[in-house]
Amino acid sequence: MDDPGFFRDLKVMEGSQKVIRELSKYYEIYITTAAMEHPSSFQAKFEWLSDNFPFIPQMNYVFCGDKSIINAEYLIDDSSRHFQRFQGQGILFTAPHNVNESGYVRVNNWYEVGDYFLSDNKQTTQDS
């Protein structure tokens, strides 16, 4: 992960582009990455995001170390440590390293993220 090109060649998770594009019709989307854990990853992450999610404005990329600085309603992450001081709702994205964690809203894939946020109740709340 300390190789500057490591993040550049990662495959896009199934459903992520479709779901996030749909979410962007109802929500303001920010991509927050704890890039300071691997500072050499910045350029590769920036290029990867630009190539794979061109519909998200580059000004909505947040490269940080501590995600609790983000003032948002929701944070979807595979590491629950980012929820400790986050003021909004943390949503744990299932990954091998967190399968035994409990106490969080959990999603297993991007389609479940879509189901969670694009239900009639969520859309109605966002539209008002």
N, CA, C and O atoms as a GROMACS GRO file, in nm:
protein
  512
    1MET      N    1   0.081  -0.121   0.000
    1MET     CA    2   0.000   0.000   0.000
    1MET      C    3   0.085   0.126   0.000
    1MET      O    4   0.035   0.235  -0.029
    2ASP      N    5   0.214   0.114   0.032
    2ASP     CA    6   0.300   0.231   0.029
    2ASP      C    7   0.358   0.257  -0.109
    2ASP      O    8   0.425   0.358  -0.131
    3ASP      N    9   0.332   0.167  -0.203
    3ASP     CA   10   0.372   0.189  -0.343
    3ASP      C   11   0.282   0.298  -0.399
    3ASP      O   12   0.160   0.284  -0.395
    4PRO      N   13   0.339   0.408  -0.450
    4PRO     CA   14   0.256   0.519  -0.499
    4PRO      C   15   0.150   0.479  -0.602
    4PRO      O   16   0.049   0.548  -0.614
    5GLY      N   17   0.171   0.371  -0.676
    5GLY     CA   18   0.075   0.330  -0.778
    5GLY      C   19  -0.025   0.226  -0.732
    5GLY      O   20  -0.112   0.186  -0.810
    6PHE      N   21  -0.015   0.181  -0.606
    6PHE     CA   22  -0.102   0.074  -0.558
    6PHE      C   23  -0.250   0.104  -0.581
    6PHE      O   24  -0.322   0.021  -0.637
    7PHE      N   25  -0.295   0.218  -0.541
    7PHE     CA   26  -0.437   0.251  -0.549
    7PHE      C   27  -0.484   0.281  -0.691
    7PHE      O   28  -0.603   0.276  -0.720
    8ARG      N   29  -0.391   0.311  -0.780
    8ARG     CA   30  -0.426   0.349  -0.917
    8ARG      C   31  -0.491   0.235  -0.994
    8ARG      O   32  -0.575   0.259  -1.081
    9ASP      N   33  -0.451   0.112  -0.964
    9ASP     CA   34  -0.497  -0.003  -1.042
    9ASP      C   35  -0.606  -0.085  -0.975
    9ASP      O   36  -0.641  -0.193  -1.024
   10LEU      N   37  -0.661  -0.037  -0.866
   10LEU     CA   38  -0.767  -0.113  -0.799
   10LEU      C   39  -0.892  -0.117  -0.885
   10LEU      O   40  -0.926  -0.021  -0.954
   11LYS      N   41  -0.960  -0.230  -0.880
   11LYS     CA   42  -1.085  -0.243  -0.954
   11LYS      C   43  -1.196  -0.170  -0.880
   11LYS      O   44  -1.196  -0.160  -0.757
   12VAL      N   45  -1.289  -0.119  -0.956
   12VAL     CA   46  -1.406  -0.052  -0.899
   12VAL      C   47  -1.498  -0.160  -0.844
   12VAL      O   48  -1.522  -0.262  -0.909
   13MET      N   49  -1.551  -0.137  -0.724
   13MET     CA   50  -1.643  -0.234  -0.664
   13MET      C   51  -1.772  -0.241  -0.744
   13MET      O   52  -1.824  -0.139  -0.790
   14GLU      N   53  -1.822  -0.362  -0.759
   14GLU     CA   54  -1.945  -0.383  -0.835
   14GLU      C   55  -2.059  -0.296  -0.782
   14GLU      O   56  -2.085  -0.292  -0.662
   15GLY      N   57  -2.123  -0.227  -0.871
   15GLY     CA   58  -2.239  -0.145  -0.838
   15GLY      C   59  -2.207  -0.006  -0.788
   15GLY      O   60  -2.296   0.079  -0.780
   16SER      N   61  -2.081   0.020  -0.753
   16SER     CA   62  -2.049   0.150  -0.691
   16SER      C   63  -2.075   0.268  -0.784
   16SER      O   64  -2.132   0.368  -0.741
   17GLN      N   65  -2.035   0.258  -0.909
   17GLN     CA   66  -2.055   0.371  -1.000
   17GLN      C   67  -2.203   0.397  -1.023
   17GLN      O   68  -2.248   0.512  -1.019
   18LYS      N   69  -2.277   0.293  -1.049
   18LYS     CA   70  -2.420   0.308  -1.075
   18LYS      C   71  -2.493   0.365  -0.954
   18LYS      O   72  -2.572   0.458  -0.966
   19VAL      N   73  -2.467   0.308  -0.838
   19VAL     CA   74  -2.538   0.351  -0.717
   19VAL      C   75  -2.498   0.493  -0.679
   19VAL      O   76  -2.585   0.575  -0.648
   20ILE      N   77  -2.370   0.524  -0.681
   20ILE     CA   78  -2.328   0.658  -0.641
   20ILE      C   79  -2.379   0.763  -0.740
   20ILE      O   80  -2.416   0.873  -0.700
   21ARG      N   81  -2.382   0.729  -0.868
   21ARG     CA   82  -2.439   0.822  -0.966
   21ARG      C   83  -2.586   0.849  -0.933
   21ARG      O   84  -2.631   0.963  -0.938
   22GLU      N   85  -2.660   0.745  -0.900
   22GLU     CA   86  -2.802   0.762  -0.865
   22GLU      C   87  -2.816   0.843  -0.735
   22GLU      O   88  -2.902   0.930  -0.726
   23LEU      N   89  -2.733   0.813  -0.637
   23LEU     CA   90  -2.736   0.888  -0.511
   23LEU      C   91  -2.710   1.036  -0.533
   23LEU      O   92  -2.767   1.122  -0.465
   24SER      N   93  -2.622   1.066  -0.629
   24SER     CA   94  -2.586   1.206  -0.652
   24SER      C   95  -2.703   1.289  -0.705
   24SER      O   96  -2.696   1.412  -0.706
   25LYS      N   97  -2.809   1.224  -0.748
   25LYS     CA   98  -2.929   1.297  -0.790
   25LYS      C   99  -3.006   1.352  -0.670
   25LYS      O  100  -3.082   1.447  -0.683
   26TYR      N  101  -2.986   1.290  -0.552
   26TYR     CA  102  -3.062   1.326  -0.432
   26TYR      C  103  -2.976   1.381  -0.319
   26TYR      O  104  -3.025   1.450  -0.230
   27TYR      N  105  -2.847   1.349  -0.322
   27TYR     CA  106  -2.756   1.384  -0.213
   27TYR      C  107  -2.632   1.454  -0.268
   27TYR      O  108  -2.593   1.433  -0.383
   28GLU      N  109  -2.572   1.536  -0.185
   28GLU     CA  110  -2.442   1.593  -0.219
   28GLU      C  111  -2.337   1.491  -0.175
   28GLU      O  112  -2.327   1.459  -0.056
   29ILE      N  113  -2.261   1.440  -0.268
   29ILE     CA  114  -2.166   1.332  -0.242
   29ILE      C  115  -2.025   1.388  -0.225
   29ILE      O  116  -1.976   1.464  -0.309
   30TYR      N  117  -1.960   1.349  -0.117
   30TYR     CA  118  -1.819   1.377  -0.094
   30TYR      C  119  -1.747   1.246  -0.077
   30TYR      O  120  -1.796   1.156  -0.008
   31ILE      N  121  -1.632   1.234  -0.138
   31ILE     CA  122  -1.548   1.117  -0.120
   31ILE      C  123  -1.440   1.157  -0.021
   31ILE      O  124  -1.361   1.247  -0.048
   32THR      N  125  -1.437   1.090   0.092
   32THR     CA  126  -1.341   1.121   0.197
   32THR      C  127  -1.247   1.003   0.212
   32THR      O  128  -1.291   0.890   0.234
   33THR      N  129  -1.119   1.029   0.201
   33THR     CA  130  -1.022   0.923   0.214
   33THR      C  131  -0.916   0.962   0.316
   33THR      O  132  -0.866   1.075   0.316
   34ALA      N  133  -0.882   0.868   0.401
   34ALA     CA  134  -0.778   0.891   0.502
   34ALA      C  135  -0.642   0.874   0.435
   34ALA      O  136  -0.561   0.791   0.476
   35ALA      N  137  -0.618   0.953   0.334
   35ALA     CA  138  -0.497   0.940   0.251
   35ALA      C  139  -0.370   0.969   0.329
   35ALA      O  140  -0.262   0.925   0.289
   36MET      N  141  -0.379   1.040   0.438
   36MET     CA  142  -0.258   1.075   0.512
   36MET      C  143  -0.197   0.953   0.581
   36MET      O  144  -0.082   0.958   0.626
   37GLU      N  145  -0.273   0.842   0.589
   37GLU     CA  146  -0.216   0.718   0.641
   37GLU      C  147  -0.112   0.663   0.544
   37GLU      O  148  -0.018   0.595   0.584
   38HIS      N  149  -0.130   0.693   0.416
   38HIS     CA  150  -0.039   0.652   0.309
   38HIS      C  151  -0.020   0.772   0.217
   38HIS      O  152  -0.078   0.776   0.108
   39PRO      N  153   0.059   0.871   0.260
   39PRO     CA  154   0.069   0.996   0.184
   39PRO      C  155   0.114   0.980   0.040
   39PRO      O  156   0.080   1.063  -0.045
   40SER      N  157   0.187   0.876   0.011
   40SER     CA  158   0.231   0.857  -0.129
   40SER      C  159   0.115   0.815  -0.219
   40SER      O  160   0.131   0.808  -0.341
   41SER      N  161   0.000   0.787  -0.160
   41SER     CA  162  -0.116   0.741  -0.238
   41SER      C  163  -0.197   0.855  -0.298
   41SER      O  164  -0.285   0.831  -0.380
   42PHE      N  165  -0.169   0.978  -0.259
   42PHE     CA  166  -0.254   1.090  -0.299
   42PHE      C  167  -0.278   1.096  -0.450
   42PHE      O  168  -0.392   1.096  -0.494
   43GLN      N  169  -0.172   1.101  -0.528
   43GLN     CA  170  -0.186   1.118  -0.674
   43GLN      C  171  -0.264   1.003  -0.735
   43GLN      O  172  -0.353   1.025  -0.818
   44ALA      N  173  -0.231   0.879  -0.694
   44ALA     CA  174  -0.299   0.763  -0.750
   44ALA      C  175  -0.448   0.763  -0.713
   44ALA      O  176  -0.532   0.731  -0.796
   45LYS      N  177  -0.480   0.800  -0.590
   45LYS     CA  178  -0.621   0.804  -0.549
   45LYS      C  179  -0.696   0.913  -0.625
   45LYS      O  180  -0.809   0.893  -0.670
   46PHE      N  181  -0.633   1.027  -0.640
   46PHE     CA  182  -0.696   1.137  -0.713
   46PHE      C  183  -0.726   1.095  -0.857
   46PHE      O  184  -0.836   1.117  -0.907
   47GLU      N  185  -0.627   1.036  -0.924
   47GLU     CA  186  -0.647   0.992  -1.062
   47GLU      C  187  -0.753   0.883  -1.072
   47GLU      O  188  -0.836   0.885  -1.163
   48TRP      N  189  -0.751   0.789  -0.979
   48TRP     CA  190  -0.848   0.679  -0.979
   48TRP      C  191  -0.990   0.734  -0.963
   48TRP      O  192  -1.081   0.694  -1.035
   49LEU      N  193  -1.008   0.825  -0.869
   49LEU     CA  194  -1.140   0.886  -0.849
   49LEU      C  195  -1.184   0.962  -0.974
   49LEU      O  196  -1.299   0.949  -1.017
   50SER      N  197  -1.095   1.040  -1.031
   50SER     CA  198  -1.128   1.118  -1.151
   50SER      C  199  -1.168   1.029  -1.268
   50SER      O  200  -1.262   1.061  -1.341
   51ASP      N  201  -1.099   0.918  -1.284
   51ASP     CA  202  -1.128   0.827  -1.394
   51ASP      C  203  -1.256   0.748  -1.373
   51ASP      O  204  -1.334   0.728  -1.466
   52ASN      N  205  -1.280   0.703  -1.250
   52ASN     CA  206  -1.390   0.611  -1.224
   52ASN      C  207  -1.519   0.677  -1.178
   52ASN      O  208  -1.626   0.617  -1.188
   53PHE      N  209  -1.510   0.799  -1.126
   53PHE     CA  210  -1.628   0.870  -1.078
   53PHE      C  211  -1.627   1.014  -1.131
   53PHE      O  212  -1.630   1.109  -1.053
   54PRO      N  213  -1.623   1.030  -1.263
   54PRO     CA  214  -1.612   1.164  -1.321
   54PRO      C  215  -1.732   1.254  -1.291
   54PRO      O  216  -1.723   1.376  -1.307
   55PHE      N  217  -1.842   1.197  -1.248
   55PHE     CA  218  -1.962   1.275  -1.217
   55PHE      C  219  -1.957   1.337  -1.078
   55PHE      O  220  -2.046   1.415  -1.043
   56ILE      N  221  -1.856   1.304  -0.998
   56ILE     CA  222  -1.837   1.368  -0.868
   56ILE      C  223  -1.735   1.480  -0.887
   56ILE      O  224  -1.623   1.455  -0.932
   57PRO      N  225  -1.772   1.602  -0.854
   57PRO     CA  226  -1.678   1.713  -0.873
   57PRO      C  227  -1.549   1.690  -0.793
   57PRO      O  228  -1.553   1.644  -0.678
   58GLN      N  229  -1.437   1.722  -0.853
   58GLN     CA  230  -1.309   1.704  -0.784
   58GLN      C  231  -1.302   1.786  -0.656
   58GLN      O  232  -1.228   1.750  -0.564
   59MET      N  233  -1.374   1.894  -0.649
   59MET     CA  234  -1.378   1.973  -0.526
   59MET      C  235  -1.449   1.899  -0.412
   59MET      O  236  -1.446   1.943  -0.298
   60ASN      N  237  -1.513   1.786  -0.444
   60ASN     CA  238  -1.580   1.706  -0.343
   60ASN      C  239  -1.494   1.587  -0.298
   60ASN      O  240  -1.544   1.496  -0.233
   61TYR      N  241  -1.367   1.587  -0.332
   61TYR     CA  242  -1.273   1.488  -0.280
   61TYR      C  243  -1.209   1.549  -0.156
   61TYR      O  244  -1.161   1.662  -0.159
   62VAL      N  245  -1.209   1.474  -0.047
   62VAL     CA  246  -1.148   1.521   0.077
   62VAL      C  247  -1.039   1.422   0.117
   62VAL      O  248  -1.067   1.308   0.152
   63PHE      N  249  -0.915   1.469   0.112
   63PHE     CA  250  -0.800   1.390   0.152
   63PHE      C  251  -0.761   1.434   0.292
   63PHE      O  252  -0.722   1.549   0.312
   64CYS      N  253  -0.771   1.343   0.388
   64CYS     CA  254  -0.747   1.382   0.526
   64CYS      C  255  -0.685   1.265   0.603
   64CYS      O  256  -0.650   1.162   0.544
   65GLY      N  257  -0.673   1.282   0.732
   65GLY     CA  258  -0.628   1.176   0.820
   65GLY      C  259  -0.741   1.135   0.913
   65GLY      O  260  -0.766   1.016   0.931
   66ASP      N  261  -0.808   1.231   0.970
   66ASP     CA  262  -0.914   1.207   1.067
   66ASP      C  263  -1.048   1.245   1.004
   66ASP      O  264  -1.076   1.364   0.984
   67LYS      N  265  -1.130   1.146   0.973
   67LYS     CA  266  -1.256   1.172   0.905
   67LYS      C  267  -1.362   1.239   0.992
   67LYS      O  268  -1.466   1.282   0.942
   68SER      N  269  -1.335   1.250   1.122
   68SER     CA  270  -1.433   1.315   1.209
   68SER      C  271  -1.443   1.464   1.180
   68SER      O  272  -1.537   1.529   1.227
   69ILE      N  273  -1.350   1.519   1.104
   69ILE     CA  274  -1.358   1.661   1.068
   69ILE      C  275  -1.470   1.689   0.969
   69ILE      O  276  -1.509   1.804   0.948
   70ILE      N  277  -1.522   1.583   0.907
   70ILE     CA  278  -1.626   1.598   0.807
   70ILE      C  279  -1.759   1.625   0.875
   70ILE      O  280  -1.801   1.551   0.964
   71ASN      N  281  -1.824   1.732   0.834
   71ASN     CA  282  -1.955   1.768   0.887
   71ASN      C  283  -2.059   1.718   0.787
   71ASN      O  284  -2.096   1.788   0.693
   72ALA      N  285  -2.105   1.596   0.808
   72ALA     CA  286  -2.199   1.533   0.715
   72ALA      C  287  -2.303   1.455   0.794
   72ALA      O  288  -2.286   1.427   0.913
   73GLU      N  289  -2.409   1.420   0.726
   73GLU     CA  290  -2.513   1.340   0.791
   73GLU      C  291  -2.476   1.193   0.798
   73GLU      O  292  -2.512   1.124   0.893
   74TYR      N  293  -2.403   1.145   0.696
   74TYR     CA  294  -2.369   1.003   0.687
   74TYR      C  295  -2.223   0.986   0.649
   74TYR      O  296  -2.166   1.068   0.577
   75LEU      N  297  -2.164   0.879   0.698
   75LEU     CA  298  -2.030   0.838   0.658
   75LEU      C  299  -2.033   0.688   0.636
   75LEU      O  300  -2.058   0.611   0.730
   76ILE      N  301  -2.008   0.646   0.514
   76ILE     CA  302  -2.000   0.503   0.481
   76ILE      C  303  -1.852   0.468   0.481
   76ILE      O  304  -1.774   0.528   0.408
   77ASP      N  305  -1.815   0.371   0.562
   77ASP     CA  306  -1.673   0.336   0.574
   77ASP      C  307  -1.660   0.190   0.615
   77ASP      O  308  -1.751   0.133   0.675
   78ASP      N  309  -1.546   0.130   0.582
   78ASP     CA  310  -1.522  -0.008   0.623
   78ASP      C  311  -1.445  -0.015   0.755
   78ASP      O  312  -1.415  -0.125   0.803
   79SER      N  313  -1.413   0.099   0.813
   79SER     CA  314  -1.342   0.103   0.940
   79SER      C  315  -1.423   0.182   1.041
   79SER      O  316  -1.440   0.303   1.028
   80SER      N  317  -1.472   0.113   1.142
   80SER     CA  318  -1.559   0.178   1.241
   80SER      C  319  -1.484   0.281   1.325
   80SER      O  320  -1.547   0.365   1.390
   81ARG      N  321  -1.351   0.278   1.325
   81ARG     CA  322  -1.276   0.378   1.402
   81ARG      C  323  -1.307   0.519   1.353
   81ARG      O  324  -1.294   0.615   1.429
   82HIS      N  325  -1.348   0.532   1.228
   82HIS     CA  326  -1.382   0.665   1.176
   82HIS      C  327  -1.515   0.716   1.230
   82HIS      O  328  -1.546   0.834   1.213
   83PHE      N  329  -1.592   0.631   1.294
   83PHE     CA  330  -1.722   0.672   1.348
   83PHE      C  331  -1.710   0.726   1.491
   83PHE      O  332  -1.804   0.789   1.541
   84GLN      N  333  -1.598   0.702   1.557
   84GLN     CA  334  -1.584   0.732   1.700
   84GLN      C  335  -1.616   0.878   1.733
   84GLN      O  336  -1.686   0.904   1.831
   85ARG      N  337  -1.567   0.972   1.655
   85ARG     CA  338  -1.592   1.114   1.681
   85ARG      C  339  -1.676   1.179   1.572
   85ARG      O  340  -1.701   1.299   1.576
   86PHE      N  341  -1.718   1.102   1.474
   86PHE     CA  342  -1.802   1.153   1.366
   86PHE      C  343  -1.939   1.187   1.423
   86PHE      O  344  -1.997   1.107   1.497
   87GLN      N  345  -1.993   1.304   1.390
   87GLN     CA  346  -2.118   1.352   1.448
   87GLN      C  347  -2.243   1.296   1.381
   87GLN      O  348  -2.351   1.298   1.440
   88GLY      N  349  -2.230   1.247   1.258
   88GLY     CA  350  -2.346   1.195   1.187
   88GLY      C  351  -2.364   1.045   1.208
   88GLY      O  352  -2.312   0.988   1.304
   89GLN      N  353  -2.436   0.983   1.118
   89GLN     CA  354  -2.464   0.839   1.122
   89GLN      C  355  -2.353   0.763   1.049
   89GLN      O  356  -2.332   0.782   0.929
   90GLY      N  357  -2.283   0.677   1.120
   90GLY     CA  358  -2.184   0.591   1.057
   90GLY      C  359  -2.252   0.467   1.001
   90GLY      O  360  -2.339   0.408   1.065
   91ILE      N  361  -2.212   0.428   0.882
   91ILE     CA  362  -2.264   0.308   0.817
   91ILE      C  363  -2.145   0.221   0.781
   91ILE      O  364  -2.059   0.261   0.702
   92LEU      N  365  -2.140   0.103   0.840
   92LEU     CA  366  -2.025   0.015   0.823
   92LEU      C  367  -2.040  -0.069   0.697
   92LEU      O  368  -2.136  -0.146   0.682
   93PHE      N  369  -1.944  -0.053   0.606
   93PHE     CA  370  -1.941  -0.130   0.482
   93PHE      C  371  -1.864  -0.258   0.512
   93PHE      O  372  -1.746  -0.254   0.548
   94THR      N  373  -1.929  -0.372   0.495
   94THR     CA  374  -1.869  -0.500   0.530
   94THR      C  375  -1.740  -0.525   0.453
   94THR      O  376  -1.733  -0.507   0.331
   95ALA      N  377  -1.639  -0.568   0.527
   95ALA     CA  378  -1.509  -0.606   0.473
   95ALA      C  379  -1.455  -0.719   0.562
   95ALA      O  380  -1.501  -0.735   0.675
   96PRO      N  381  -1.361  -0.797   0.513
   96PRO     CA  382  -1.309  -0.909   0.593
   96PRO      C  383  -1.262  -0.869   0.733
   96PRO      O  384  -1.277  -0.947   0.827
   97HIS      N  385  -1.208  -0.750   0.749
   97HIS     CA  386  -1.155  -0.709   0.879
   97HIS      C  387  -1.262  -0.659   0.977
   97HIS      O  388  -1.230  -0.629   1.092
   98ASN      N  389  -1.389  -0.650   0.935
   98ASN     CA  390  -1.491  -0.598   1.027
   98ASN      C  391  -1.614  -0.689   1.041
   98ASN      O  392  -1.715  -0.648   1.098
   99VAL      N  393  -1.606  -0.812   0.990
   99VAL     CA  394  -1.725  -0.899   0.990
   99VAL      C  395  -1.776  -0.931   1.130
   99VAL      O  396  -1.894  -0.964   1.145
  100ASN      N  397  -1.693  -0.922   1.231
  100ASN     CA  398  -1.737  -0.954   1.367
  100ASN      C  399  -1.777  -0.832   1.448
  100ASN      O  400  -1.812  -0.845   1.565
  101GLU      N  401  -1.773  -0.714   1.388
  101GLU     CA  402  -1.813  -0.594   1.459
  101GLU      C  403  -1.964  -0.579   1.456
  101GLU      O  404  -2.030  -0.614   1.357
  102SER      N  405  -2.018  -0.527   1.564
  102SER     CA  406  -2.162  -0.504   1.570
  102SER      C  407  -2.186  -0.365   1.629
  102SER      O  408  -2.092  -0.298   1.672
  103GLY      N  409  -2.311  -0.326   1.630
  103GLY     CA  410  -2.346  -0.197   1.687
  103GLY      C  411  -2.355  -0.084   1.587
  103GLY      O  412  -2.370   0.032   1.625
  104TYR      N  413  -2.345  -0.117   1.458
  104TYR     CA  414  -2.351  -0.016   1.354
  104TYR      C  415  -2.453  -0.057   1.249
  104TYR      O  416  -2.479  -0.176   1.229
  105VAL      N  417  -2.510   0.041   1.182
  105VAL     CA  418  -2.585   0.012   1.061
  105VAL      C  419  -2.482  -0.048   0.965
  105VAL      O  420  -2.372   0.004   0.954
  106ARG      N  421  -2.518  -0.157   0.897
  106ARG     CA  422  -2.423  -0.226   0.811
  106ARG      C  423  -2.480  -0.245   0.672
  106ARG      O  424  -2.599  -0.273   0.654
  107VAL      N  425  -2.393  -0.229   0.574
  107VAL     CA  426  -2.427  -0.261   0.435
  107VAL      C  427  -2.321  -0.357   0.383
  107VAL      O  428  -2.204  -0.348   0.420
  108ASN      N  429  -2.363  -0.449   0.298
  108ASN     CA  430  -2.272  -0.553   0.249
  108ASN      C  431  -2.219  -0.526   0.109
  108ASN      O  432  -2.122  -0.588   0.066
  109ASN      N  433  -2.283  -0.434   0.038
  109ASN     CA  434  -2.240  -0.403  -0.099
  109ASN      C  435  -2.305  -0.271  -0.140
  109ASN      O  436  -2.385  -0.213  -0.066
  110TRP      N  437  -2.269  -0.224  -0.259
  110TRP     CA  438  -2.321  -0.094  -0.303
  110TRP      C  439  -2.470  -0.098  -0.336
  110TRP      O  440  -2.537   0.005  -0.328
  111TYR      N  441  -2.521  -0.213  -0.371
  111TYR     CA  442  -2.665  -0.222  -0.396
  111TYR      C  443  -2.743  -0.201  -0.266
  111TYR      O  444  -2.849  -0.139  -0.268
  112GLU      N  445  -2.690  -0.251  -0.155
  112GLU     CA  446  -2.755  -0.227  -0.026
  112GLU      C  447  -2.745  -0.080   0.015
  112GLU      O  448  -2.835  -0.027   0.079
  113VAL      N  449  -2.636  -0.014  -0.022
  113VAL     CA  450  -2.625   0.130   0.002
  113VAL      C  451  -2.738   0.201  -0.074
  113VAL      O  452  -2.805   0.289  -0.019
  114GLY      N  453  -2.757   0.163  -0.199
  114GLY     CA  454  -2.865   0.221  -0.277
  114GLY      C  455  -3.000   0.198  -0.214
  114GLY      O  456  -3.083   0.289  -0.206
  115ASP      N  457  -3.024   0.075  -0.169
  115ASP     CA  458  -3.151   0.044  -0.104
  115ASP      C  459  -3.172   0.129   0.021
  115ASP      O  460  -3.282   0.178   0.046
  116TYR      N  461  -3.067   0.147   0.098
  116TYR     CA  462  -3.077   0.223   0.222
  116TYR      C  463  -3.112   0.369   0.195
  116TYR      O  464  -3.200   0.425   0.261
  117PHE      N  465  -3.045   0.430   0.099
  117PHE     CA  466  -3.061   0.573   0.076
  117PHE      C  467  -3.167   0.609  -0.026
  117PHE      O  468  -3.214   0.723  -0.028
  118LEU      N  469  -3.206   0.518  -0.110
  118LEU     CA  470  -3.301   0.551  -0.216
  118LEU      C  471  -3.441   0.500  -0.188
  118LEU      O  472  -3.526   0.500  -0.277
  119SER      N  473  -3.466   0.457  -0.065
  119SER     CA  474  -3.601   0.416  -0.029
  119SER      C  475  -3.692   0.538  -0.036
  119SER      O  476  -3.644   0.652  -0.030
  120ASP      N  477  -3.820   0.517  -0.047
  120ASP     CA  478  -3.915   0.628  -0.056
  120ASP      C  479  -3.901   0.723   0.062
  120ASP      O  480  -3.910   0.845   0.045
  121ASN      N  481  -3.880   0.670   0.182
  121ASN     CA  482  -3.870   0.754   0.300
  121ASN      C  483  -3.749   0.846   0.294
  121ASN      O  484  -3.760   0.964   0.327
  122LYS      N  485  -3.635   0.796   0.253
  122LYS     CA  486  -3.514   0.878   0.246
  122LYS      C  487  -3.530   0.986   0.140
  122LYS      O  488  -3.495   1.101   0.165
  123GLN      N  489  -3.581   0.951   0.023
  123GLN     CA  490  -3.597   1.048  -0.084
  123GLN      C  491  -3.693   1.158  -0.043
  123GLN      O  492  -3.669   1.276  -0.070
  124THR      N  493  -3.803   1.121   0.023
  124THR     CA  494  -3.900   1.220   0.068
  124THR      C  495  -3.836   1.315   0.168
  124THR      O  496  -3.858   1.436   0.162
  125THR      N  497  -3.755   1.261   0.260
  125THR     CA  498  -3.686   1.344   0.358
  125THR      C  499  -3.592   1.441   0.290
  125THR      O  500  -3.587   1.558   0.326
  126GLN      N  501  -3.516   1.393   0.192
  126GLN     CA  502  -3.420   1.477   0.123
  126GLN      C  503  -3.489   1.582   0.035
  126GLN      O  504  -3.435   1.691   0.016
  127ASP      N  505  -3.605   1.551  -0.018
  127ASP     CA  506  -3.674   1.643  -0.108
  127ASP      C  507  -3.743   1.757  -0.032
  127ASP      O  508  -3.775   1.860  -0.091
  128SER      N  509  -3.766   1.740   0.100
  128SER     CA  510  -3.838   1.845   0.172
  128SER      C  511  -3.746   1.953   0.225
  128SER      O  512  -3.792   2.048   0.288
   0.00000   0.00000   0.00000
